[in-house]
mmCIF file of C-alpha atoms in Angstrom:
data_model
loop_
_atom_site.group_PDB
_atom_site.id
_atom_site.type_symbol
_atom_site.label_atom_id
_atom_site.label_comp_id
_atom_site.label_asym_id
_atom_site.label_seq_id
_atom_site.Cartn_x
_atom_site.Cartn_y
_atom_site.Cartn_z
ATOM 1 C CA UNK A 1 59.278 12.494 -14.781
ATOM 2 C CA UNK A 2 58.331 8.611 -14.662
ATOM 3 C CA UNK A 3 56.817 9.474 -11.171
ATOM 4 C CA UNK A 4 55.111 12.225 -11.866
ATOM 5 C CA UNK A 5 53.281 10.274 -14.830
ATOM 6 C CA UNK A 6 52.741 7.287 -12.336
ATOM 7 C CA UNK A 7 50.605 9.832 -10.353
ATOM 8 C CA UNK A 8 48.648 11.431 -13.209
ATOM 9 C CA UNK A 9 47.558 7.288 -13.887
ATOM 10 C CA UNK A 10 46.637 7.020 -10.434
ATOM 11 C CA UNK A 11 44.976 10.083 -10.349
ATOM 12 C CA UNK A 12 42.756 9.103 -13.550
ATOM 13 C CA UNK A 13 42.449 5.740 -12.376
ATOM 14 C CA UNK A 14 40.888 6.716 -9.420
ATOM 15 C CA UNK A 15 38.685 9.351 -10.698
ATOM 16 C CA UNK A 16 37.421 6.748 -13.061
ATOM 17 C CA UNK A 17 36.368 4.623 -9.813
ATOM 18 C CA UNK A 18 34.719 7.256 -7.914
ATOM 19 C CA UNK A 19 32.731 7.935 -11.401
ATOM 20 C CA UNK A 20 31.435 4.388 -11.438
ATOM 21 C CA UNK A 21 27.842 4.165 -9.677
ATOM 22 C CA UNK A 22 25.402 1.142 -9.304
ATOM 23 C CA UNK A 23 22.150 0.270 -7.891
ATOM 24 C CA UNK A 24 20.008 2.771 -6.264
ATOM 25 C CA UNK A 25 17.115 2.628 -3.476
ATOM 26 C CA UNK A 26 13.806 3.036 -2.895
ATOM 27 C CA UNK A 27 12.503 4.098 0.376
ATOM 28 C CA UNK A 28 8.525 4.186 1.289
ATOM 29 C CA UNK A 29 7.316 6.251 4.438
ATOM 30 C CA UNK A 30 4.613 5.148 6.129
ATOM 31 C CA UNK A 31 2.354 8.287 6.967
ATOM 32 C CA UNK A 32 -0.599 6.502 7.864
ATOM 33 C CA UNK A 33 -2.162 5.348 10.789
ATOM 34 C CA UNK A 34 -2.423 1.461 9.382
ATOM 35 C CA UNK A 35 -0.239 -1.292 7.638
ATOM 36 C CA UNK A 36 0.928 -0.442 3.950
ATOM 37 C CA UNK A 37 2.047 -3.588 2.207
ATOM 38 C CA UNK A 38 4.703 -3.179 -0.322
ATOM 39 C CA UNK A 39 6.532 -5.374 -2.970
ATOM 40 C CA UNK A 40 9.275 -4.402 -5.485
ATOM 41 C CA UNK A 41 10.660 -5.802 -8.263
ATOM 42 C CA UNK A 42 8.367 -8.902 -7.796
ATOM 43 C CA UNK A 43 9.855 -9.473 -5.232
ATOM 44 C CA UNK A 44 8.328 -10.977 -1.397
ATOM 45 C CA UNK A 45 5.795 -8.530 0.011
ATOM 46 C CA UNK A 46 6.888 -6.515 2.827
ATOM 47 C CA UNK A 47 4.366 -4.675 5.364
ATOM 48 C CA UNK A 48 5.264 -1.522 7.073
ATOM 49 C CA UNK A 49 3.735 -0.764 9.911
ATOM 50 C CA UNK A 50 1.677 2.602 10.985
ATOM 51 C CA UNK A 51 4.712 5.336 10.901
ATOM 52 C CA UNK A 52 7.226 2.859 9.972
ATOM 53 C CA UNK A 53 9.804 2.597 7.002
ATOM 54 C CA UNK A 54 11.441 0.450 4.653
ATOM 55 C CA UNK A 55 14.607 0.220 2.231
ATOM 56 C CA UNK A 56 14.540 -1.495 -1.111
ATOM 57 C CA UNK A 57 18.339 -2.667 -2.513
ATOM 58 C CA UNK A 58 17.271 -2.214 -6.499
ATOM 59 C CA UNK A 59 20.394 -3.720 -8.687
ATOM 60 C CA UNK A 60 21.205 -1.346 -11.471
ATOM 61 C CA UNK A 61 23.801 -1.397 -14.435
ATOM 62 C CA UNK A 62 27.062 0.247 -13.654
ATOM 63 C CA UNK A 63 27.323 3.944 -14.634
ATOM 64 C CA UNK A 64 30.624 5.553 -15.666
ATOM 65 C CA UNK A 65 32.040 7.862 -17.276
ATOM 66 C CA UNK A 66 31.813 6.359 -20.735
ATOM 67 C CA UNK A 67 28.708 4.631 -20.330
ATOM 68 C CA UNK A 68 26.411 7.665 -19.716
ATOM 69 C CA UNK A 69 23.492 7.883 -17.442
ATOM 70 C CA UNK A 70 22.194 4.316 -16.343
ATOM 71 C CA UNK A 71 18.480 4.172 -15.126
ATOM 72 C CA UNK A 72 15.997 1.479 -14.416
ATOM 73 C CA UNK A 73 11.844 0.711 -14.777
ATOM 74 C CA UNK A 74 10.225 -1.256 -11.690
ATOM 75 C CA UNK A 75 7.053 -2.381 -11.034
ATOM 76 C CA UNK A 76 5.964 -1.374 -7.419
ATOM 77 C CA UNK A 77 3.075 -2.929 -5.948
ATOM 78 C CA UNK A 78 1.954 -0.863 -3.088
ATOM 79 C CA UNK A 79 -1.396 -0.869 -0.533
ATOM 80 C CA UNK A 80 -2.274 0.898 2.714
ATOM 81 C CA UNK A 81 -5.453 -0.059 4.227
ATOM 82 C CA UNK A 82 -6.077 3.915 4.455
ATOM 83 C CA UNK A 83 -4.211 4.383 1.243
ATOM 84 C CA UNK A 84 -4.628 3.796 -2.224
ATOM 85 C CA UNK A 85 -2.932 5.211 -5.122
ATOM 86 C CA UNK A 86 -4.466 6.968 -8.055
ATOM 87 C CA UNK A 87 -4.365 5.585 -11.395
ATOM 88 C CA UNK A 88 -2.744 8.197 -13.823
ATOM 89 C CA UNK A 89 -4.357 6.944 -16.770
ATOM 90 C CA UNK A 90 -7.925 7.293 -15.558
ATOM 91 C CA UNK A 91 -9.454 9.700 -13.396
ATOM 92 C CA UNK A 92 -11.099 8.869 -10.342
ATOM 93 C CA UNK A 93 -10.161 5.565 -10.329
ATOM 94 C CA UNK A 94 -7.601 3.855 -8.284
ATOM 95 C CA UNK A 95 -5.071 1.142 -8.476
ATOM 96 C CA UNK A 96 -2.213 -0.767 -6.253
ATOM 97 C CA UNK A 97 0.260 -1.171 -9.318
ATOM 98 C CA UNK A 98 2.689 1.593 -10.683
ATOM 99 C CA UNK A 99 6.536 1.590 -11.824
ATOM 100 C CA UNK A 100 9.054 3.614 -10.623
ATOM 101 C CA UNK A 101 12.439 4.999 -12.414
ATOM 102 C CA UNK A 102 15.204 4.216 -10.492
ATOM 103 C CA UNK A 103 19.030 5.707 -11.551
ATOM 104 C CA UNK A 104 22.101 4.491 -10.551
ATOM 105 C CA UNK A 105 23.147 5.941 -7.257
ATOM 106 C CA UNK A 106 19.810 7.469 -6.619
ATOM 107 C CA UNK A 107 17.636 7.115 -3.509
ATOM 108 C CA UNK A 108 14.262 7.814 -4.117
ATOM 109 C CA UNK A 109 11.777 8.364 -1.551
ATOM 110 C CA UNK A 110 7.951 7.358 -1.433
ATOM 111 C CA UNK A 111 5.249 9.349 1.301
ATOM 112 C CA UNK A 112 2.271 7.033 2.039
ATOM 113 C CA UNK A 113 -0.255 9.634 2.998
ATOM 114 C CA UNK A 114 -3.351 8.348 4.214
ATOM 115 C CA UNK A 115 -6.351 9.472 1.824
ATOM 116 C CA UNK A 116 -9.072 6.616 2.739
ATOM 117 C CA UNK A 117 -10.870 4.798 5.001
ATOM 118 C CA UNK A 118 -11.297 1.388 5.846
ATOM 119 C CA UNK A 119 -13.244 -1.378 7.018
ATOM 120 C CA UNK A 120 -11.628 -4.436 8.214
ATOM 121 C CA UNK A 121 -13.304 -7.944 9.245
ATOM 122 C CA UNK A 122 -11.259 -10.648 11.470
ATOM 123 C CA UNK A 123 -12.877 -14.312 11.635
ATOM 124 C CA UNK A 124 -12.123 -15.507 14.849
ATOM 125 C CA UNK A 125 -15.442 -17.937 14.172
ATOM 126 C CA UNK A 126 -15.019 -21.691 13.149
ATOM 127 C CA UNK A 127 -17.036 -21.273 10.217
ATOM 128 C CA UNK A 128 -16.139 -19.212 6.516
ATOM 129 C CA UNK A 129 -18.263 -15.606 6.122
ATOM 130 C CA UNK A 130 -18.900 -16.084 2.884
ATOM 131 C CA UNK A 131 -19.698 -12.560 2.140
ATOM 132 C CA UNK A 132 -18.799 -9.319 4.053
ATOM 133 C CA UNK A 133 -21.548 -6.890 2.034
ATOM 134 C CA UNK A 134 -20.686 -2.989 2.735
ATOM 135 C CA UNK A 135 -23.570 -0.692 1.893
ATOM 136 C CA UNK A 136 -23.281 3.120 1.568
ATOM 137 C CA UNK A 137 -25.729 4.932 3.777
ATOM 138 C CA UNK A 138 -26.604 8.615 2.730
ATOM 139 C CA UNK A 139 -30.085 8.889 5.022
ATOM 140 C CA UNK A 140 -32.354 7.282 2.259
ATOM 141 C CA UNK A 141 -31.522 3.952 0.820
ATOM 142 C CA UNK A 142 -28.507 2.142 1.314
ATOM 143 C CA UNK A 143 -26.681 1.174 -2.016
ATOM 144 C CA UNK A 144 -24.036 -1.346 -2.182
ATOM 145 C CA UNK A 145 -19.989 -0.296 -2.333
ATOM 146 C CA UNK A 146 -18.526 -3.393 -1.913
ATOM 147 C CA UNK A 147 -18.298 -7.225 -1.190
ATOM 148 C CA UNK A 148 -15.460 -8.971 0.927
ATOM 149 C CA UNK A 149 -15.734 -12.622 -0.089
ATOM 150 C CA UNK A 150 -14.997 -15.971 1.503
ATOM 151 C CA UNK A 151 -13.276 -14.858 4.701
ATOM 152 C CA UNK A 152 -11.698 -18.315 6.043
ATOM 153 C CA UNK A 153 -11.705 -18.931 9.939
ATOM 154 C CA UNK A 154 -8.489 -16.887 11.715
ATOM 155 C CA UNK A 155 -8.180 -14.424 8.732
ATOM 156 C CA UNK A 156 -8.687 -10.682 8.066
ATOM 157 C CA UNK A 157 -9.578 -8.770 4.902
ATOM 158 C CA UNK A 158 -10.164 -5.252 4.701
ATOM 159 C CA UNK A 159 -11.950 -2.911 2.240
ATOM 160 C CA UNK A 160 -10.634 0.566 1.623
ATOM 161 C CA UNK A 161 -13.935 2.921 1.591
ATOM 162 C CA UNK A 162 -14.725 6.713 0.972
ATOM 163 C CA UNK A 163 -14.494 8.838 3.852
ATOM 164 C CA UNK A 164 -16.636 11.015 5.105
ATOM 165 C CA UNK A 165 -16.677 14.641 4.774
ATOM 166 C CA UNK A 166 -19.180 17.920 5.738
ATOM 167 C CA UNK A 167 -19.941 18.512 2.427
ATOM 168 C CA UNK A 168 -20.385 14.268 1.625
ATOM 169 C CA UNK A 169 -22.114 12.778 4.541
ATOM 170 C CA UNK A 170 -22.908 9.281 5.301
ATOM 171 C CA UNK A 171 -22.092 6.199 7.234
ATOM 172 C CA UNK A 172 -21.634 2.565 6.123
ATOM 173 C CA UNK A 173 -23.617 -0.655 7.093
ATOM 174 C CA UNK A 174 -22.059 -3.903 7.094
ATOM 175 C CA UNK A 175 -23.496 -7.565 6.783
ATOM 176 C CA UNK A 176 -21.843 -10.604 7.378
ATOM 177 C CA UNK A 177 -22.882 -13.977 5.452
ATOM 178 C CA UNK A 178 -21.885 -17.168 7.089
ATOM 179 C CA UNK A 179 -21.360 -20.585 5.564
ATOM 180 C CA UNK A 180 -24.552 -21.714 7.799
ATOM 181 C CA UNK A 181 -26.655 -19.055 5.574
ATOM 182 C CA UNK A 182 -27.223 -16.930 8.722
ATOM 183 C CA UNK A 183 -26.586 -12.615 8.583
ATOM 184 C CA UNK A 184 -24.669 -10.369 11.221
ATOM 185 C CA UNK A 185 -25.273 -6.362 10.879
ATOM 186 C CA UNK A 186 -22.733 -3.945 12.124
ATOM 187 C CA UNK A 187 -22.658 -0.462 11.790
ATOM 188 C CA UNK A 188 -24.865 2.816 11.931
ATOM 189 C CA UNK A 189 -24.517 6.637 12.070
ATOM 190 C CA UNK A 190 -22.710 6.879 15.517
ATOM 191 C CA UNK A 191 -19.827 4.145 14.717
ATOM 192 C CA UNK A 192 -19.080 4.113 11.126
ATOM 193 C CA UNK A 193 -19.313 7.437 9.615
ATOM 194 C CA UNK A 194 -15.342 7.464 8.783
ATOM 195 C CA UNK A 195 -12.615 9.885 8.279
ATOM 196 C CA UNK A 196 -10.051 9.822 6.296
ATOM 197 C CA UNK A 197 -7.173 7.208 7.941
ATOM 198 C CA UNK A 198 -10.159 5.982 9.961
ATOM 199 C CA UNK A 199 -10.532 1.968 10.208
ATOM 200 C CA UNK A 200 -14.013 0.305 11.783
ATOM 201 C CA UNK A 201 -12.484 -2.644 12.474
ATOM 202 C CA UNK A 202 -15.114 -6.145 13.043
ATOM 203 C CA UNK A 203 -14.102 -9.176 14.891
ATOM 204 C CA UNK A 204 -16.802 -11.871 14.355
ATOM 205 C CA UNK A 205 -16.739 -14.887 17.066
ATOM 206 C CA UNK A 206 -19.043 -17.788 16.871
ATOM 207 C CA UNK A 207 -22.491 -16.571 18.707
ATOM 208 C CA UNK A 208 -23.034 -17.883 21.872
ATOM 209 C CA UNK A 209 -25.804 -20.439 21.760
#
């Protein structure tokens, strides 16, 4: 009889054990055709590369039996250079800041799917562009969508952009301010009328004198 109880204990014991659950992941897909660049938790950034993947460890309370369902808010910060994420609040606006709910034991999955395009400036000069000025070009007037500032020698920025579609049609024109107060054009109909996941990329040198 005194075995057969000493097996029931075990029994319990261990199903109490197998009940007990903590932590949980979170896994982002890269879908895109550029870098995303990811960080959890505060935590260091990570970038995942075009069709890439990565695996966040998130620490959770222990679940059990008795101590019902155990779940966790995050703040995510996530940013593709094709890919932005809307802001659920307001429409039509976007933002690189959300939260996530994670439970214990859970893996939950994140697909980056690219829906913009970019623009993307690398200084390879010895002097700072001091202003990277992106104008929207519809056939009439070109109207300012955006400034990259202070671009330091050896470093890149990028600007996420609208794309272009048949029924919204128009290219972008770019110019480049350097520290010297001289200007650099790039861009017309034929190079920078983007898709969607579609990066014009710039690599300003020092001009040959």
């Amino acid at each position: 009889m005194r075995t057969i109880w000493s097996y029931a204990l075990l029994a319990v014991v261990l199903l109490l054990l197998s009940a007990c659950e903590s932590g949980g992941k979170f896994i982002v897909f890269n879908n895109s055709s550029y870098p995303v660049y990811t960080a959890v938790d505060s935590g260091p950034q990570v970038t995942i590369p075009a069709g890439g993947m990565h695996s966040f460890e998130i620490d959770t309370k222990t679940q059990s039996l008795f101590s019902g369902e155990v779940k966790r808010t995050v703040p995510v910060f996530l940013k593709g250079e094709t890919y932005s994420m809307e802001d659920a609040y307001h429409e039509n606006l976007w933002t690189d800041n959300t939260t996530i709910i994670i439970y214990a034991g859970e893996v939950l999955q994140a697909y980056v799917n690219p829906n913009r395009a970019c623009i993307k400036v690398t200084n390879n000069s010895s002097q700072t562009i001091t202003e990277a000025t992106i104008y929207k070009n519809a056939g009439v007037i070109p109207t300012p969508f955006a400034v990259i500032t202070n671009i330091l020698p050896g470093e890149s920025k990028f600007q996420r952009v609208d794309y272009y579609t048949t029924s919204n049609q128009f290219f972008y024109q770019i110019e480049l301010k350097t520290e010297d107060g001289n200007t650099y054009n790039y861009g017309d109909a034929s190079t920078t009328m983007l898709l969607k996941d579609e990066q014009y990329p710039i690599v300003f040198t020092d001009p040959v004198k």
